Amino acid sequence: MESLSDNYIHLTNVAVQKTSPDYDPEGCKWSMQQIRQYLTARHGVPAVETLFKNIDEIIIKSLHSVQKTMINNKHCFELYGYDVLIDSNLKPWLLEINASPSLTASNQDDYNLKFALLNDVLTIVDMENRLTGKEKRVGGFDLLWNDGPVVADFGNLENVNSKNFVANSFLGCVNDREQQLKQMFKKLELAQKSSQQSSSQS
């Protein structure tokens, strides 16, 4: 209770924290994987799965609420940054959505995270025209909604509200994004070669 008046402790935004005389940029930011591992160790798998499912729903519903006012143009894109607070009952609260989130790195780990983020964004933009448009996962990004909820490859789409439904979300899960990208492009290359061989034979 003695620390309640210390905004540097209780406001987690780096823009606030970095003005503290005791600010140390090392270790202030965790990856989603680190957060998920920590929460799982403290609260167990079912509670954390529910938490991350609720975060997915916050993202989807917030975008639906502004869908009619968003620019729908295939020649441009926008990156959004979500600030979500998690209370002691593991309930997520949407704090704000940044239309142009800061990409300035505060340390090496933060740089690596944001470099990978931008790399994956440009892969999705696909200026080389290598993707099919049917990909459910690109690097660290998961396709959650495509005119309806997107089911994971191992999930069941019989009933979205059933317990068997598995959304295509791997937020905070172990993901070697570089390996995922290599496998994805290898499959695309093989499919392209097969298509070319079929065209030459016909």
Short mmCIF file of C-alpha atoms in Angstrom, two decimals:
data_model
loop_
_atom_site.label_atom_id
_atom_site.label_comp_id
_atom_site.label_asym_id
_atom_site.label_seq_id
_atom_site.Cartn_x
_atom_site.Cartn_y
_atom_site.Cartn_z
CA MET A 1 0.00 0.00 0.00
CA GLU A 2 2.95 2.34 0.59
CA SER A 3 3.74 2.39 -3.14
CA LEU A 4 0.25 3.38 -4.36
CA SER A 5 1.32 6.99 -4.93
CA ASP A 6 4.32 5.95 -7.06
CA ASN A 7 3.11 6.23 -10.65
CA TYR A 8 6.41 4.90 -11.97
CA ILE A 9 5.61 1.51 -10.44
CA HIS A 10 1.94 1.19 -11.27
CA LEU A 11 1.83 2.78 -14.73
CA THR A 12 3.54 0.33 -17.03
CA ASN A 13 3.78 2.61 -20.06
CA VAL A 14 7.45 3.12 -20.93
CA ALA A 15 6.76 6.76 -21.78
CA VAL A 16 6.05 7.21 -18.05
CA GLN A 17 8.59 4.77 -16.65
CA LYS A 18 11.58 6.17 -18.53
CA THR A 19 11.23 9.54 -16.78
CA SER A 20 11.89 7.87 -13.42
CA PRO A 21 15.38 8.50 -11.98
CA ASP A 22 15.62 4.75 -11.21
CA TYR A 23 14.61 3.62 -14.71
CA ASP A 24 16.61 0.69 -16.08
CA PRO A 25 15.78 -0.18 -19.72
CA GLU A 26 17.02 -3.75 -19.27
CA GLY A 27 14.28 -6.19 -18.30
CA CYS A 28 11.37 -3.72 -18.35
CA LYS A 29 9.71 -5.30 -21.37
CA TRP A 30 8.79 -8.96 -21.75
CA SER A 31 7.84 -10.79 -24.89
CA MET A 32 4.33 -12.25 -25.08
CA GLN A 33 5.92 -15.68 -24.69
CA GLN A 34 7.61 -14.64 -21.42
CA ILE A 35 4.35 -13.18 -20.10
CA ARG A 36 2.42 -16.33 -21.01
CA GLN A 37 5.01 -18.60 -19.38
CA TYR A 38 5.03 -16.50 -16.20
CA LEU A 39 1.23 -16.38 -15.92
CA THR A 40 0.94 -20.10 -16.67
CA ALA A 41 3.40 -20.92 -13.90
CA ARG A 42 1.36 -18.84 -11.44
CA HIS A 43 -2.22 -19.52 -12.53
CA GLY A 44 -2.21 -22.72 -14.62
CA VAL A 45 -2.90 -23.51 -18.26
CA PRO A 46 -6.75 -23.30 -18.37
CA ALA A 47 -6.90 -19.82 -16.77
CA VAL A 48 -4.21 -18.44 -19.08
CA GLU A 49 -5.82 -19.96 -22.18
CA THR A 50 -9.06 -18.21 -21.21
CA LEU A 51 -7.16 -14.95 -20.70
CA PHE A 52 -5.54 -15.03 -24.13
CA LYS A 53 -8.83 -16.06 -25.76
CA ASN A 54 -10.40 -12.98 -24.17
CA ILE A 55 -7.56 -10.80 -25.48
CA ASP A 56 -8.22 -12.17 -28.97
CA GLU A 57 -11.89 -11.23 -28.58
CA ILE A 58 -10.94 -7.70 -27.49
CA ILE A 59 -8.89 -7.29 -30.66
CA ILE A 60 -11.59 -8.66 -32.96
CA LYS A 61 -14.51 -6.77 -31.37
CA SER A 62 -12.64 -3.47 -31.23
CA LEU A 63 -11.81 -3.70 -34.93
CA HIS A 64 -15.42 -4.65 -35.76
CA SER A 65 -16.63 -1.57 -33.90
CA VAL A 66 -14.71 0.77 -36.24
CA GLN A 67 -14.85 -1.35 -39.39
CA LYS A 68 -17.07 1.13 -41.26
CA THR A 69 -14.73 4.06 -40.58
CA MET A 70 -11.47 2.28 -41.42
CA ILE A 71 -9.87 2.93 -44.78
CA ASN A 72 -10.37 -0.13 -46.98
CA ASN A 73 -7.68 0.20 -49.60
CA LYS A 74 -5.50 -2.67 -50.81
CA HIS A 75 -2.73 -0.19 -51.61
CA CYS A 76 -2.08 0.75 -47.97
CA PHE A 77 -1.94 -0.83 -44.55
CA GLU A 78 -1.79 0.20 -40.91
CA LEU A 79 -0.20 -1.34 -37.84
CA TYR A 80 -2.09 -1.08 -34.54
CA GLY A 81 -0.66 -1.43 -31.05
CA TYR A 82 -2.92 -2.69 -28.26
CA ASP A 83 -2.38 -1.77 -24.61
CA VAL A 84 -4.14 -4.32 -22.42
CA LEU A 85 -4.17 -4.37 -18.61
CA ILE A 86 -4.56 -7.71 -16.84
CA ASP A 87 -6.13 -7.59 -13.38
CA SER A 88 -5.55 -9.98 -10.47
CA ASN A 89 -8.43 -12.19 -11.69
CA LEU A 90 -6.76 -12.50 -15.12
CA LYS A 91 -9.42 -10.35 -16.74
CA PRO A 92 -8.03 -8.25 -19.62
CA TRP A 93 -9.00 -4.58 -19.90
CA LEU A 94 -8.44 -2.59 -23.08
CA LEU A 95 -6.54 0.56 -22.14
CA GLU A 96 -5.95 2.06 -25.58
CA ILE A 97 -5.20 1.27 -29.21
CA ASN A 98 -2.33 3.11 -30.86
CA ALA A 99 -2.79 3.76 -34.57
CA SER A 100 0.93 4.45 -34.93
CA PRO A 101 2.71 2.57 -32.12
CA SER A 102 6.23 3.61 -31.23
CA LEU A 103 8.86 1.47 -32.91
CA THR A 104 11.77 3.06 -31.05
CA ALA A 105 13.75 0.37 -29.21
CA SER A 106 14.72 0.83 -25.56
CA ASN A 107 17.21 -2.07 -25.44
CA GLN A 108 18.56 -4.93 -27.57
CA ASP A 109 15.70 -7.32 -26.79
CA ASP A 110 13.18 -4.61 -27.68
CA TYR A 111 15.08 -3.93 -30.91
CA ASN A 112 14.99 -7.63 -31.84
CA LEU A 113 11.26 -7.80 -31.12
CA LYS A 114 10.42 -4.72 -33.20
CA PHE A 115 12.78 -5.69 -36.03
CA ALA A 116 11.02 -9.08 -36.27
CA LEU A 117 7.64 -7.33 -36.13
CA LEU A 118 8.49 -5.02 -39.05
CA ASN A 119 9.98 -7.90 -40.99
CA ASP A 120 6.75 -9.88 -40.61
CA VAL A 121 4.61 -6.83 -41.51
CA LEU A 122 6.52 -6.39 -44.77
CA THR A 123 6.22 -10.13 -45.46
CA ILE A 124 2.42 -9.83 -45.10
CA VAL A 125 2.36 -6.74 -47.33
CA ASP A 126 4.03 -9.08 -49.86
CA MET A 127 5.53 -6.62 -52.33
CA GLU A 128 7.25 -9.58 -54.03
CA ASN A 129 3.86 -11.24 -54.63
CA ARG A 130 4.99 -14.55 -53.12
CA LEU A 131 1.98 -15.31 -50.88
CA THR A 132 -1.30 -16.91 -51.94
CA GLY A 133 -3.52 -14.86 -49.62
CA LYS A 134 -4.70 -18.04 -47.90
CA GLU A 135 -1.96 -18.14 -45.26
CA LYS A 136 -3.22 -18.45 -41.69
CA ARG A 137 0.12 -17.68 -40.13
CA VAL A 138 2.99 -15.46 -41.24
CA GLY A 139 5.94 -15.24 -38.86
CA GLY A 140 4.57 -13.93 -35.57
CA PHE A 141 1.16 -12.97 -37.00
CA ASP A 142 -1.98 -15.13 -36.86
CA LEU A 143 -5.07 -14.63 -39.02
CA LEU A 144 -7.96 -14.41 -36.53
CA TRP A 145 -10.82 -13.25 -38.74
CA ASN A 146 -11.61 -13.63 -42.42
CA ASP A 147 -15.34 -12.90 -42.86
CA GLY A 148 -15.73 -15.11 -39.78
CA PRO A 149 -13.50 -16.72 -37.16
CA VAL A 150 -10.50 -18.58 -38.52
CA VAL A 151 -10.04 -22.08 -37.15
CA ALA A 152 -6.61 -23.52 -36.41
CA ASP A 153 -5.44 -26.30 -38.73
CA PHE A 154 -5.97 -28.84 -35.94
CA GLY A 155 -9.29 -27.33 -34.76
CA ASN A 156 -12.96 -28.06 -35.36
CA LEU A 157 -15.25 -25.54 -37.08
CA GLU A 158 -18.51 -27.43 -36.55
CA ASN A 159 -19.62 -24.92 -33.93
CA VAL A 160 -17.72 -21.73 -33.08
CA ASN A 161 -19.26 -21.72 -29.59
CA SER A 162 -18.38 -25.33 -28.84
CA LYS A 163 -15.53 -26.33 -26.55
CA ASN A 164 -13.89 -28.13 -29.49
CA PHE A 165 -13.46 -24.93 -31.48
CA VAL A 166 -9.80 -23.88 -31.63
CA ALA A 167 -9.18 -20.38 -32.95
CA ASN A 168 -6.16 -19.72 -35.12
CA SER A 169 -4.39 -17.82 -32.35
CA PHE A 170 -0.99 -18.61 -30.91
CA LEU A 171 -0.48 -15.38 -28.97
CA GLY A 172 2.38 -15.92 -26.53
CA CYS A 173 2.96 -19.53 -27.61
CA VAL A 174 6.38 -20.88 -28.51
CA ASN A 175 6.93 -19.89 -32.13
CA ASP A 176 10.18 -19.95 -34.06
CA ARG A 177 9.01 -17.30 -36.51
CA GLU A 178 12.09 -17.63 -38.73
CA GLN A 179 11.57 -21.38 -39.03
CA GLN A 180 7.86 -20.83 -39.70
CA LEU A 181 8.67 -18.39 -42.52
CA LYS A 182 11.21 -20.80 -44.06
CA GLN A 183 8.69 -23.65 -44.03
CA MET A 184 5.95 -21.44 -45.45
CA PHE A 185 8.08 -20.19 -48.35
CA LYS A 186 9.39 -23.69 -49.04
CA LYS A 187 5.80 -24.98 -49.39
CA LEU A 188 4.91 -22.03 -51.63
CA GLU A 189 7.98 -22.69 -53.80
CA LEU A 190 7.12 -26.39 -54.15
CA ALA A 191 3.50 -25.56 -55.01
CA GLN A 192 4.66 -23.05 -57.63
CA LYS A 193 7.04 -25.58 -59.23
CA SER A 194 4.30 -28.21 -59.29
CA SER A 195 1.91 -25.72 -60.93
CA GLN A 196 4.51 -24.81 -63.56
CA GLN A 197 5.17 -28.49 -64.34
CA SER A 198 1.44 -29.14 -64.73
CA SER A 199 1.12 -26.13 -67.07
CA SER A 200 4.05 -27.28 -69.25
CA GLN A 201 2.64 -30.80 -69.56
CA SER A 202 -0.84 -29.65 -70.64
#
